[in-house]
PDB file of C-alpha atoms in Angstrom:
ATOM      1  CA  MET A   1      -0.063   0.082   0.317  1.00  0.00           C
ATOM      2  CA  LEU A   2       1.392   3.396  -0.858  1.00  0.00           C
ATOM      3  CA  LYS A   3       0.854   6.538   1.388  1.00  0.00           C
ATOM      4  CA  ARG A   4       1.805   9.827   1.190  1.00  0.00           C
ATOM      5  CA  VAL A   5       0.722  13.138   2.090  1.00  0.00           C
ATOM      6  CA  ASP A   6       0.180  16.095  -0.202  1.00  0.00           C
ATOM      7  CA  THR A   7      -0.252  19.856  -0.049  1.00  0.00           C
ATOM      8  CA  ILE A   8      -3.220  20.354  -1.631  1.00  0.00           C
ATOM      9  CA  SER A   9      -2.987  24.156  -1.066  1.00  0.00           C
ATOM     10  CA  SER A  10      -0.863  26.837   0.482  1.00  0.00           C
ATOM     11  CA  THR A  11      -1.132  30.637   0.495  1.00  0.00           C
ATOM     12  CA  ASN A  12       1.500  33.082   2.751  1.00  0.00           C
ATOM     13  CA  LEU A  13       0.137  34.643   6.062  1.00  0.00           C
ATOM     14  CA  PRO A  14       1.696  37.356   8.254  1.00  0.00           C
ATOM     15  CA  VAL A  15       4.344  37.390   9.888  1.00  0.00           C
ATOM     16  CA  ASP A  16       6.518  35.001   7.912  1.00  0.00           C
ATOM     17  CA  GLU A  17       3.609  32.328   8.262  1.00  0.00           C
ATOM     18  CA  VAL A  18       1.962  29.542   5.411  1.00  0.00           C
ATOM     19  CA  LEU A  19      -1.301  28.012   5.758  1.00  0.00           C
ATOM     20  CA  ASN A  20      -1.565  24.685   4.126  1.00  0.00           C
ATOM     21  CA  ILE A  21      -4.334  22.252   3.535  1.00  0.00           C
ATOM     22  CA  LYS A  22      -3.306  18.530   3.229  1.00  0.00           C
ATOM     23  CA  ARG A  23      -4.582  15.357   2.472  1.00  0.00           C
ATOM     24  CA  CYS A  24      -3.349  12.052   2.757  1.00  0.00           C
ATOM     25  CA  ARG A  25      -3.614   9.410   0.309  1.00  0.00           C
ATOM     26  CA  TYR A  26      -3.680   5.611   0.571  1.00  0.00           C
ATOM     27  CA  GLU A  27      -3.797   3.959  -2.394  1.00  0.00           C
ATOM     28  CA  ASN A  28      -3.889  -0.183  -3.172  1.00  0.00           C
ATOM     29  CA  ARG A  29      -4.463  -2.079  -6.208  1.00  0.00           C
ATOM     30  CA  ILE A  30      -5.726  -5.616  -6.228  1.00  0.00           C
ATOM     31  CA  ASP A  31      -6.676  -6.230  -8.918  1.00  0.00           C
ATOM     32  CA  LYS A  32      -7.108  -4.852 -12.956  1.00  0.00           C
ATOM     33  CA  GLY A  33      -9.847  -2.595 -13.224  1.00  0.00           C
ATOM     34  CA  LYS A  34     -10.283   1.167 -12.696  1.00  0.00           C
ATOM     35  CA  LEU A  35      -8.929   2.078  -8.765  1.00  0.00           C
ATOM     36  CA  LYS A  36     -12.519   3.974  -7.358  1.00  0.00           C
ATOM     37  CA  ARG A  37     -11.661   6.477  -5.158  1.00  0.00           C
ATOM     38  CA  LEU A  38     -13.377   7.968  -1.963  1.00  0.00           C
ATOM     39  CA  SER A  39     -12.329  10.999   0.182  1.00  0.00           C
ATOM     40  CA  ILE A  40     -13.054  11.688   3.422  1.00  0.00           C
ATOM     41  CA  VAL A  41     -13.435  15.762   4.300  1.00  0.00           C
ATOM     42  CA  THR A  42     -13.601  16.638   7.509  1.00  0.00           C
ATOM     43  CA  GLY A  43     -12.415  20.336   9.915  1.00  0.00           C
ATOM     44  CA  THR A  44     -14.156  22.442   8.056  1.00  0.00           C
ATOM     45  CA  HIS A  45     -15.563  24.041  11.242  1.00  0.00           C
ATOM     46  CA  GLY A  46     -13.097  24.555  13.310  1.00  0.00           C
ATOM     47  CA  ASP A  47     -15.492  23.352  16.669  1.00  0.00           C
ATOM     48  CA  GLU A  48     -16.107  20.144  14.935  1.00  0.00           C
ATOM     49  CA  LEU A  49     -13.880  17.527  16.166  1.00  0.00           C
ATOM     50  CA  GLU A  50     -16.323  14.149  15.653  1.00  0.00           C
ATOM     51  CA  GLY A  51     -14.453  14.114  12.434  1.00  0.00           C
ATOM     52  CA  GLN A  52     -11.562  14.686  13.316  1.00  0.00           C
ATOM     53  CA  TYR A  53     -11.607  11.202  15.354  1.00  0.00           C
ATOM     54  CA  VAL A  54     -13.279   9.058  12.708  1.00  0.00           C
ATOM     55  CA  VAL A  55     -10.186   9.651  10.126  1.00  0.00           C
ATOM     56  CA  TYR A  56      -7.674   8.405  12.571  1.00  0.00           C
ATOM     57  CA  MET A  57     -10.001   5.429  13.066  1.00  0.00           C
ATOM     58  CA  VAL A  58      -9.905   4.788   9.407  1.00  0.00           C
ATOM     59  CA  SER A  59      -6.257   5.805   8.969  1.00  0.00           C
ATOM     60  CA  LYS A  60      -6.043   2.804  11.581  1.00  0.00           C
ATOM     61  CA  ARG A  61      -7.328   0.131  10.536  1.00  0.00           C
ATOM     62  CA  LEU A  62      -5.889   1.025   6.974  1.00  0.00           C
ATOM     63  CA  GLU A  63      -2.140   0.781   8.443  1.00  0.00           C
ATOM     64  CA  GLU A  64      -3.311  -2.340  10.358  1.00  0.00           C
ATOM     65  CA  HIS A  65      -4.884  -4.152   7.460  1.00  0.00           C
ATOM     66  CA  PRO A  66      -3.224  -2.534   3.970  1.00  0.00           C
ATOM     67  CA  GLU A  67      -3.457  -5.655   1.729  1.00  0.00           C
ATOM     68  CA  TYR A  68      -7.267  -5.665   2.271  1.00  0.00           C
ATOM     69  CA  LEU A  69      -7.249  -2.109   0.345  1.00  0.00           C
ATOM     70  CA  ASN A  70      -7.982  -1.363  -3.153  1.00  0.00           C
ATOM     71  CA  GLY A  71      -8.491   1.711  -4.691  1.00  0.00           C
ATOM     72  CA  ILE A  72      -7.320   5.079  -3.304  1.00  0.00           C
ATOM     73  CA  LEU A  73      -8.524   6.897  -0.613  1.00  0.00           C
ATOM     74  CA  ASP A  74      -8.335  10.232  -0.050  1.00  0.00           C
ATOM     75  CA  ILE A  75      -8.254  12.047   3.762  1.00  0.00           C
ATOM     76  CA  TYR A  76      -8.760  15.604   4.467  1.00  0.00           C
ATOM     77  CA  PRO A  77      -8.726  16.039   8.056  1.00  0.00           C
ATOM     78  CA  ALA A  78      -8.684  19.418   8.609  1.00  0.00           C
ATOM     79  CA  THR A  79      -9.634  21.596   5.157  1.00  0.00           C
ATOM     80  CA  ASN A  80      -9.752  24.713   8.082  1.00  0.00           C
ATOM     81  CA  PRO A  81      -6.779  24.462  10.355  1.00  0.00           C
ATOM     82  CA  LEU A  82      -7.155  27.891  11.648  1.00  0.00           C
ATOM     83  CA  GLY A  83     -10.402  27.787  12.572  1.00  0.00           C
ATOM     84  CA  ILE A  84      -9.045  24.469  14.699  1.00  0.00           C
ATOM     85  CA  ASP A  85      -6.081  25.984  16.605  1.00  0.00           C
ATOM     86  CA  CYS A  86      -8.754  28.618  17.203  1.00  0.00           C
ATOM     87  CA  ILE A  87     -11.130  26.792  18.276  1.00  0.00           C
ATOM     88  CA  GLU A  88     -13.652  28.858  16.175  1.00  0.00           C
ATOM     89  CA  ARG A  89     -16.575  27.925  13.812  1.00  0.00           C
ATOM     90  CA  GLY A  90     -15.538  30.297  10.828  1.00  0.00           C
ATOM     91  CA  ILE A  91     -12.070  31.440   9.809  1.00  0.00           C
ATOM     92  CA  PRO A  92     -10.340  33.073  12.627  1.00  0.00           C
ATOM     93  CA  SER A  93      -9.882  37.302  10.995  1.00  0.00           C
ATOM     94  CA  PHE A  94     -12.148  36.607   8.146  1.00  0.00           C
ATOM     95  CA  ASP A  95     -15.535  36.171  10.322  1.00  0.00           C
ATOM     96  CA  MET A  96     -16.377  33.860   7.280  1.00  0.00           C
ATOM     97  CA  ASP A  97     -17.722  30.305   7.613  1.00  0.00           C
ATOM     98  CA  MET A  98     -15.626  28.563   5.418  1.00  0.00           C
ATOM     99  CA  ASN A  99     -18.872  26.296   4.006  1.00  0.00           C
ATOM    100  CA  ARG A 100     -20.867  29.798   2.497  1.00  0.00           C
ATOM    101  CA  VAL A 101     -17.699  30.004   0.036  1.00  0.00           C
ATOM    102  CA  PHE A 102     -17.728  27.413  -2.114  1.00  0.00           C
ATOM    103  CA  PRO A 103     -16.535  26.844  -5.498  1.00  0.00           C
ATOM    104  CA  GLY A 104     -14.433  29.711  -4.416  1.00  0.00           C
ATOM    105  CA  ASN A 105     -12.667  31.340  -7.292  1.00  0.00           C
ATOM    106  CA  SER A 106      -8.552  32.073  -8.317  1.00  0.00           C
ATOM    107  CA  HIS A 107      -9.285  36.186  -8.079  1.00  0.00           C
ATOM    108  CA  GLY A 108     -11.057  36.158  -4.671  1.00  0.00           C
ATOM    109  CA  THR A 109      -9.952  36.604  -0.975  1.00  0.00           C
ATOM    110  CA  MET A 110      -7.223  34.064   0.119  1.00  0.00           C
ATOM    111  CA  VAL A 111     -10.669  32.063   1.641  1.00  0.00           C
ATOM    112  CA  ASP A 112     -12.597  31.699  -1.885  1.00  0.00           C
ATOM    113  CA  ILE A 113      -8.397  30.576  -3.836  1.00  0.00           C
ATOM    114  CA  VAL A 114      -8.011  27.618  -0.855  1.00  0.00           C
ATOM    115  CA  ALA A 115     -12.057  26.602  -1.838  1.00  0.00           C
ATOM    116  CA  ARG A 116     -11.680  26.720  -4.795  1.00  0.00           C
ATOM    117  CA  ASP A 117      -8.284  24.451  -4.573  1.00  0.00           C
ATOM    118  CA  ILE A 118     -10.204  22.560  -2.092  1.00  0.00           C
ATOM    119  CA  ILE A 119     -12.944  21.605  -5.059  1.00  0.00           C
ATOM    120  CA  GLU A 120     -10.615  21.384  -7.856  1.00  0.00           C
ATOM    121  CA  SER A 121      -8.441  17.994  -5.787  1.00  0.00           C
ATOM    122  CA  LEU A 122     -12.122  16.821  -4.972  1.00  0.00           C
ATOM    123  CA  GLU A 123     -12.976  17.065  -8.420  1.00  0.00           C
ATOM    124  CA  GLY A 124     -13.687  13.508 -10.191  1.00  0.00           C
ATOM    125  CA  SER A 125     -14.052  11.022  -7.132  1.00  0.00           C
ATOM    126  CA  ASP A 126     -16.025   8.298  -6.716  1.00  0.00           C
ATOM    127  CA  LEU A 127     -18.029   9.597  -4.244  1.00  0.00           C
ATOM    128  CA  VAL A 128     -17.166  12.397  -0.809  1.00  0.00           C
ATOM    129  CA  LEU A 129     -17.942  11.940   2.812  1.00  0.00           C
ATOM    130  CA  ASP A 130     -18.269  15.087   4.214  1.00  0.00           C
ATOM    131  CA  ILE A 131     -18.117  14.747   7.821  1.00  0.00           C
ATOM    132  CA  HIS A 132     -19.637  17.450  10.191  1.00  0.00           C
ATOM    133  CA  ALA A 133     -21.280  17.571  14.121  1.00  0.00           C
ATOM    134  CA  SER A 134     -23.514  19.713  15.346  1.00  0.00           C
ATOM    135  CA  ASN A 135     -22.771  23.442  16.694  1.00  0.00           C
ATOM    136  CA  ILE A 136     -21.943  23.442  21.055  1.00  0.00           C
ATOM    137  CA  PHE A 137     -25.955  24.392  21.710  1.00  0.00           C
ATOM    138  CA  LEU A 138     -26.980  20.760  20.244  1.00  0.00           C
ATOM    139  CA  LYS A 139     -26.128  17.155  19.825  1.00  0.00           C
ATOM    140  CA  GLU A 140     -27.025  14.849  16.748  1.00  0.00           C
ATOM    141  CA  ILE A 141     -27.862  11.437  16.763  1.00  0.00           C
ATOM    142  CA  PRO A 142     -25.686  10.237  13.208  1.00  0.00           C
ATOM    143  CA  GLN A 143     -27.534  10.971  10.261  1.00  0.00           C
ATOM    144  CA  ALA A 144     -26.774  12.228   6.702  1.00  0.00           C
ATOM    145  CA  ARG A 145     -28.254  15.010   4.390  1.00  0.00           C
ATOM    146  CA  ILE A 146     -29.366  14.595   1.069  1.00  0.00           C
ATOM    147  CA  ASN A 147     -30.714  17.440  -1.410  1.00  0.00           C
ATOM    148  CA  VAL A 148     -33.886  16.100  -2.865  1.00  0.00           C
ATOM    149  CA  ASN A 149     -32.157  16.432  -6.039  1.00  0.00           C
ATOM    150  CA  MET A 150     -29.924  14.392  -4.987  1.00  0.00           C
ATOM    151  CA  GLY A 151     -31.830  11.322  -3.870  1.00  0.00           C
ATOM    152  CA  GLU A 152     -32.221   8.942  -6.135  1.00  0.00           C
ATOM    153  CA  LYS A 153     -28.273   8.949  -6.160  1.00  0.00           C
ATOM    154  CA  LEU A 154     -27.276   9.327  -3.131  1.00  0.00           C
ATOM    155  CA  LEU A 155     -29.957   7.162  -0.962  1.00  0.00           C
ATOM    156  CA  PRO A 156     -28.773   3.750  -2.020  1.00  0.00           C
ATOM    157  CA  ILE A 157     -24.931   4.935  -0.302  1.00  0.00           C
ATOM    158  CA  ALA A 158     -25.622   6.688   2.357  1.00  0.00           C
ATOM    159  CA  GLU A 159     -28.375   3.167   3.426  1.00  0.00           C
ATOM    160  CA  LYS A 160     -24.832   1.764   3.249  1.00  0.00           C
ATOM    161  CA  LEU A 161     -23.473   4.451   6.033  1.00  0.00           C
ATOM    162  CA  ASN A 162     -24.431   2.746   9.124  1.00  0.00           C
ATOM    163  CA  LEU A 163     -26.763   5.940  10.258  1.00  0.00           C
ATOM    164  CA  ASP A 164     -29.470   5.820  12.467  1.00  0.00           C
ATOM    165  CA  PHE A 165     -31.316   9.193   9.817  1.00  0.00           C
ATOM    166  CA  LEU A 166     -31.144  10.058   6.336  1.00  0.00           C
ATOM    167  CA  TRP A 167     -32.587  13.425   6.255  1.00  0.00           C
ATOM    168  CA  VAL A 168     -33.273  14.329   3.095  1.00  0.00           C
ATOM    169  CA  HIS A 169     -33.866  18.403   2.228  1.00  0.00           C
ATOM    170  CA  PRO A 170     -36.171  20.182   0.008  1.00  0.00           C
ATOM    171  CA  ASN A 171     -34.425  22.270  -2.307  1.00  0.00           C
ATOM    172  CA  ALA A 172     -35.602  25.717  -0.694  1.00  0.00           C
ATOM    173  CA  THR A 173     -33.263  24.877   2.333  1.00  0.00           C
ATOM    174  CA  VAL A 174     -30.050  23.703   0.281  1.00  0.00           C
ATOM    175  CA  LEU A 175     -27.323  26.136  -0.215  1.00  0.00           C
ATOM    176  CA  GLU A 176     -25.881  26.560  -3.338  1.00  0.00           C
ATOM    177  CA  SER A 177     -22.042  27.830  -1.037  1.00  0.00           C
ATOM    178  CA  THR A 178     -21.686  24.591   0.434  1.00  0.00           C
ATOM    179  CA  LEU A 179     -18.937  22.226  -0.190  1.00  0.00           C
ATOM    180  CA  CYS A 180     -21.753  19.090  -0.915  1.00  0.00           C
ATOM    181  CA  TYR A 181     -23.616  21.391  -3.145  1.00  0.00           C
ATOM    182  CA  SER A 182     -20.757  22.473  -5.250  1.00  0.00           C
ATOM    183  CA  LEU A 183     -19.690  18.608  -5.480  1.00  0.00           C
ATOM    184  CA  ASN A 184     -22.400  17.035  -6.471  1.00  0.00           C
ATOM    185  CA  ALA A 185     -23.234  20.163  -9.330  1.00  0.00           C
ATOM    186  CA  ARG A 186     -19.891  18.861 -10.531  1.00  0.00           C
ATOM    187  CA  ASN A 187     -21.209  15.382 -10.632  1.00  0.00           C
ATOM    188  CA  THR A 188     -19.200  14.355  -7.869  1.00  0.00           C
ATOM    189  CA  PRO A 189     -21.656  12.364  -5.614  1.00  0.00           C
ATOM    190  CA  CYS A 190     -21.310  13.915  -2.165  1.00  0.00           C
ATOM    191  CA  VAL A 191     -23.047  13.197   0.994  1.00  0.00           C
ATOM    192  CA  VAL A 192     -22.768  15.777   3.948  1.00  0.00           C
ATOM    193  CA  ILE A 193     -22.923  13.562   8.164  1.00  0.00           C
ATOM    194  CA  GLU A 194     -23.636  15.071  10.701  1.00  0.00           C
ATOM    195  CA  SER A 195     -23.538  13.278  14.067  1.00  0.00           C
ATOM    196  CA  GLY A 196     -22.431  14.311  17.976  1.00  0.00           C
ATOM    197  CA  ILE A 197     -22.150  18.283  19.862  1.00  0.00           C
ATOM    198  CA  GLY A 198     -19.170  20.858  18.978  1.00  0.00           C
ATOM    199  CA  MET A 199     -16.439  20.921  20.681  1.00  0.00           C
ATOM    200  CA  ARG A 200     -16.712  16.813  21.590  1.00  0.00           C
ATOM    201  CA  ILE A 201     -15.979  13.800  20.167  1.00  0.00           C
ATOM    202  CA  THR A 202     -18.676  11.001  20.851  1.00  0.00           C
ATOM    203  CA  GLU A 203     -16.897   7.306  20.582  1.00  0.00           C
ATOM    204  CA  GLU A 204     -19.916   5.280  20.347  1.00  0.00           C
ATOM    205  CA  TYR A 205     -20.863   7.972  16.777  1.00  0.00           C
ATOM    206  CA  CYS A 206     -17.012   7.582  15.953  1.00  0.00           C
ATOM    207  CA  VAL A 207     -17.367   4.506  16.094  1.00  0.00           C
ATOM    208  CA  GLN A 208     -20.249   3.818  14.204  1.00  0.00           C
ATOM    209  CA  LEU A 209     -19.551   6.015  11.284  1.00  0.00           C
ATOM    210  CA  THR A 210     -16.071   4.267  10.687  1.00  0.00           C
ATOM    211  CA  ASP A 211     -18.096   1.147  10.584  1.00  0.00           C
ATOM    212  CA  GLY A 212     -20.161   2.382   7.979  1.00  0.00           C
ATOM    213  CA  ILE A 213     -17.185   3.747   5.660  1.00  0.00           C
ATOM    214  CA  PHE A 214     -15.515   0.465   5.459  1.00  0.00           C
ATOM    215  CA  ASN A 215     -18.928  -0.560   4.430  1.00  0.00           C
ATOM    216  CA  VAL A 216     -19.184   1.615   1.764  1.00  0.00           C
ATOM    217  CA  MET A 217     -16.265   1.316   0.333  1.00  0.00           C
ATOM    218  CA  LYS A 218     -17.057  -3.253   0.851  1.00  0.00           C
ATOM    219  CA  GLU A 219     -20.412  -1.924  -1.104  1.00  0.00           C
ATOM    220  CA  MET A 220     -17.631  -0.037  -3.969  1.00  0.00           C
ATOM    221  CA  GLY A 221     -15.034  -3.199  -3.984  1.00  0.00           C
ATOM    222  CA  MET A 222     -12.756  -1.128  -2.093  1.00  0.00           C
ATOM    223  CA  TRP A 223     -12.678  -2.854   1.326  1.00  0.00           C
ATOM    224  CA  LEU A 224     -11.873  -6.966   0.417  1.00  0.00           C
ATOM    225  CA  GLY A 225     -11.485  -7.473   4.674  1.00  0.00           C
ATOM    226  CA  ASP A 226     -14.628  -9.191   6.218  1.00  0.00           C
ATOM    227  CA  ASN A 227     -13.871  -7.191   9.642  1.00  0.00           C
ATOM    228  CA  VAL A 228     -16.185  -3.905   8.354  1.00  0.00           C
ATOM    229  CA  PHE A 229     -18.046  -3.925  12.020  1.00  0.00           C
ATOM    230  CA  GLN A 230     -16.193  -3.506  14.923  1.00  0.00           C
ATOM    231  CA  GLY A 231     -18.923  -1.761  16.662  1.00  0.00           C
ATOM    232  CA  LYS A 232     -22.072  -2.968  16.087  1.00  0.00           C
ATOM    233  CA  GLU A 233     -24.688  -2.586  13.130  1.00  0.00           C
ATOM    234  CA  HIS A 234     -27.416  -0.108  14.026  1.00  0.00           C
ATOM    235  CA  LYS A 235     -30.628  -0.611  13.259  1.00  0.00           C
ATOM    236  CA  PRO A 236     -32.445   0.034   9.784  1.00  0.00           C
ATOM    237  CA  LEU A 237     -32.144   3.164   8.421  1.00  0.00           C
ATOM    238  CA  VAL A 238     -35.058   5.823   9.428  1.00  0.00           C
ATOM    239  CA  THR A 239     -35.358   8.024   6.585  1.00  0.00           C
ATOM    240  CA  SER A 240     -37.252  11.458   6.518  1.00  0.00           C
ATOM    241  CA  GLU A 241     -38.909  10.910   3.052  1.00  0.00           C
ATOM    242  CA  ASP A 242     -43.070  11.634   3.740  1.00  0.00           C
ATOM    243  CA  ARG A 243     -42.601  12.885   7.264  1.00  0.00           C
ATOM    244  CA  GLU A 244     -42.557  15.600   8.515  1.00  0.00           C
ATOM    245  CA  VAL A 245     -39.399  17.315  10.982  1.00  0.00           C
ATOM    246  CA  PHE A 246     -41.321  19.094  14.069  1.00  0.00           C
ATOM    247  CA  PHE A 247     -39.101  22.327  15.171  1.00  0.00           C
ATOM    248  CA  LEU A 248     -39.713  22.979  18.553  1.00  0.00           C
ATOM    249  CA  ASN A 249     -37.822  26.491  19.879  1.00  0.00           C
ATOM    250  CA  ALA A 250     -38.180  28.040  23.264  1.00  0.00           C
ATOM    251  CA  GLU A 251     -41.073  30.068  24.902  1.00  0.00           C
ATOM    252  CA  ALA A 252     -38.804  31.515  27.299  1.00  0.00           C
ATOM    253  CA  SER A 253     -35.723  32.438  28.492  1.00  0.00           C
ATOM    254  CA  GLY A 254     -33.516  30.219  31.467  1.00  0.00           C
ATOM    255  CA  ILE A 255     -32.146  27.259  31.751  1.00  0.00           C
ATOM    256  CA  PHE A 256     -33.294  24.019  29.639  1.00  0.00           C
ATOM    257  CA  VAL A 257     -32.733  20.931  31.688  1.00  0.00           C
ATOM    258  CA  PRO A 258     -34.005  17.599  29.302  1.00  0.00           C
ATOM    259  CA  VAL A 259     -36.211  14.983  30.721  1.00  0.00           C
ATOM    260  CA  ALA A 260     -36.347  12.877  27.645  1.00  0.00           C
ATOM    261  CA  ALA A 261     -33.025  10.973  26.439  1.00  0.00           C
ATOM    262  CA  HIS A 262     -31.338  11.913  23.258  1.00  0.00           C
ATOM    263  CA  SER A 263     -32.367   9.476  20.103  1.00  0.00           C
ATOM    264  CA  SER A 264     -36.235   7.901  22.156  1.00  0.00           C
ATOM    265  CA  ILE A 265     -39.062   8.138  20.421  1.00  0.00           C
ATOM    266  CA  MET A 266     -41.432  10.039  21.675  1.00  0.00           C
ATOM    267  CA  LYS A 267     -44.693   9.718  22.293  1.00  0.00           C
ATOM    268  CA  GLU A 268     -46.878  12.954  21.417  1.00  0.00           C
ATOM    269  CA  GLY A 269     -47.424  15.000  24.903  1.00  0.00           C
ATOM    270  CA  GLU A 270     -44.589  13.611  26.861  1.00  0.00           C
ATOM    271  CA  THR A 271     -42.363  15.792  28.064  1.00  0.00           C
ATOM    272  CA  ILE A 272     -38.939  16.265  26.302  1.00  0.00           C
ATOM    273  CA  GLY A 273     -37.475  19.191  28.786  1.00  0.00           C
ATOM    274  CA  ASN A 274     -38.424  21.730  31.361  1.00  0.00           C
ATOM    275  CA  ILE A 275     -37.262  25.665  30.710  1.00  0.00           C
ATOM    276  CA  VAL A 276     -36.001  26.758  34.843  1.00  0.00           C
ATOM    277  CA  ASP A 277     -35.939  30.080  36.121  1.00  0.00           C
ATOM    278  CA  PRO A 278     -33.137  29.734  38.833  1.00  0.00           C
ATOM    279  CA  LEU A 279     -33.966  33.215  40.441  1.00  0.00           C
ATOM    280  CA  THR A 280     -37.259  31.995  41.661  1.00  0.00           C
ATOM    281  CA  GLY A 281     -37.264  28.122  41.316  1.00  0.00           C
ATOM    282  CA  SER A 282     -39.875  28.002  39.020  1.00  0.00           C
ATOM    283  CA  VAL A 283     -40.720  26.104  35.582  1.00  0.00           C
ATOM    284  CA  LYS A 284     -41.504  28.760  33.251  1.00  0.00           C
ATOM    285  CA  SER A 285     -41.661  26.599  30.398  1.00  0.00           C
ATOM    286  CA  THR A 286     -41.975  22.229  29.858  1.00  0.00           C
ATOM    287  CA  VAL A 287     -41.068  21.252  26.205  1.00  0.00           C
ATOM    288  CA  LYS A 288     -43.917  18.518  24.965  1.00  0.00           C
ATOM    289  CA  SER A 289     -43.372  16.525  21.874  1.00  0.00           C
ATOM    290  CA  PRO A 290     -46.040  17.245  19.662  1.00  0.00           C
ATOM    291  CA  CYS A 291     -45.964  14.068  17.829  1.00  0.00           C
ATOM    292  CA  ASN A 292     -45.236  10.449  17.638  1.00  0.00           C
ATOM    293  CA  GLY A 293     -41.554  10.752  16.853  1.00  0.00           C
ATOM    294  CA  LEU A 294     -37.763  10.154  17.038  1.00  0.00           C
ATOM    295  CA  LEU A 295     -36.038  12.703  19.090  1.00  0.00           C
ATOM    296  CA  PHE A 296     -32.662  13.127  16.551  1.00  0.00           C
ATOM    297  CA  THR A 297     -32.117  16.755  18.047  1.00  0.00           C
ATOM    298  CA  ILE A 298     -32.461  17.905  21.296  1.00  0.00           C
ATOM    299  CA  ARG A 299     -30.190  20.863  23.631  1.00  0.00           C
ATOM    300  CA  GLU A 300     -27.083  20.057  24.723  1.00  0.00           C
ATOM    301  CA  TYR A 301     -26.144  24.078  25.694  1.00  0.00           C
ATOM    302  CA  PRO A 302     -28.871  24.547  28.789  1.00  0.00           C
ATOM    303  CA  VAL A 303     -29.070  28.634  28.675  1.00  0.00           C
ATOM    304  CA  VAL A 304     -31.837  29.041  26.060  1.00  0.00           C
ATOM    305  CA  TYR A 305     -33.819  32.545  25.058  1.00  0.00           C
ATOM    306  CA  GLU A 306     -37.566  32.660  23.891  1.00  0.00           C
ATOM    307  CA  GLY A 307     -36.869  31.684  20.484  1.00  0.00           C
ATOM    308  CA  SER A 308     -34.227  29.325  21.000  1.00  0.00           C
ATOM    309  CA  LEU A 309     -33.760  25.356  19.125  1.00  0.00           C
ATOM    310  CA  ILE A 310     -34.927  23.131  21.466  1.00  0.00           C
ATOM    311  CA  ALA A 311     -35.244  20.201  19.729  1.00  0.00           C
ATOM    312  CA  ARG A 312     -35.606  18.772  16.596  1.00  0.00           C
ATOM    313  CA  LEU A 313     -38.110  15.247  15.882  1.00  0.00           C
ATOM    314  CA  LEU A 314     -38.778  13.093  12.598  1.00  0.00           C
ATOM    315  CA  GLY A 315     -42.777  12.355  12.730  1.00  0.00           C
ATOM    316  CA  GLY A 316     -44.377   9.149  12.310  1.00  0.00           C
ATOM    317  CA  VAL A 317     -41.736   7.308  13.906  1.00  0.00           C
ATOM    318  CA  GLU A 318     -43.253   4.554  16.829  1.00  0.00           C
TER     319      GLU A 318
END
């Protein structure tokens, strides 16, 4: 197995520093067919670290069994290294979300140029997995997010990723300036994965996704070993097709104290949590489930204000 680290984008910074975006490529050929290429991207948001651990575990398993790889696996562990270094979601000093500037261009700012280099490096992959976590406020179950226009093409792939939920988004909610949209527009299939919480690593979710990645590689003919599931193989997927997604926002300010467990199946009218007032010792609002459904997002950071997102449920799940 060949392994090499490439710099796919390099930009000078002030004070004699250089911003380098790096990729680690694993390549091995067992048969004479065309080599498939899978690219895994993470670290676009500097406060999302779940993907960092996932690509570590993927690399570790490859190093343990290089003889099973049949193809090209490219790992991009930190497409926003400045954000990771500064523990910031966006790019420091630019006040900019990197996942809002793709596909970039060669005549814009430093961020535009880096975005262009990333797109050009990824273009032509047989599949790109764009791994994200949530922010510091919310916790997500392992899920794939797919544009409805790409559903027919991407759902069969996402179903192999060992996730709990596939969220198919309508066109109106899809941002054209994201990495995923830009790649799909260039006929490079890309699936967004959301899992866990910002600034934390949820090990069980990372193991679950790592197994899913090797399951997809096996489906693509890129992994010839039988050691796909080192954790448990997860229950059948739930998809958002033909189901309503409910957004629950705080009706009062205070401290949110959850009652329901994340990823639980709720009954209509069951309590998800309470918003309490530490000054008066009173419950200001009780958050109840509006439906029978899957609690796939829940508030993790306890301080809330009126309108803060508390939870998301997928209706019709019992």
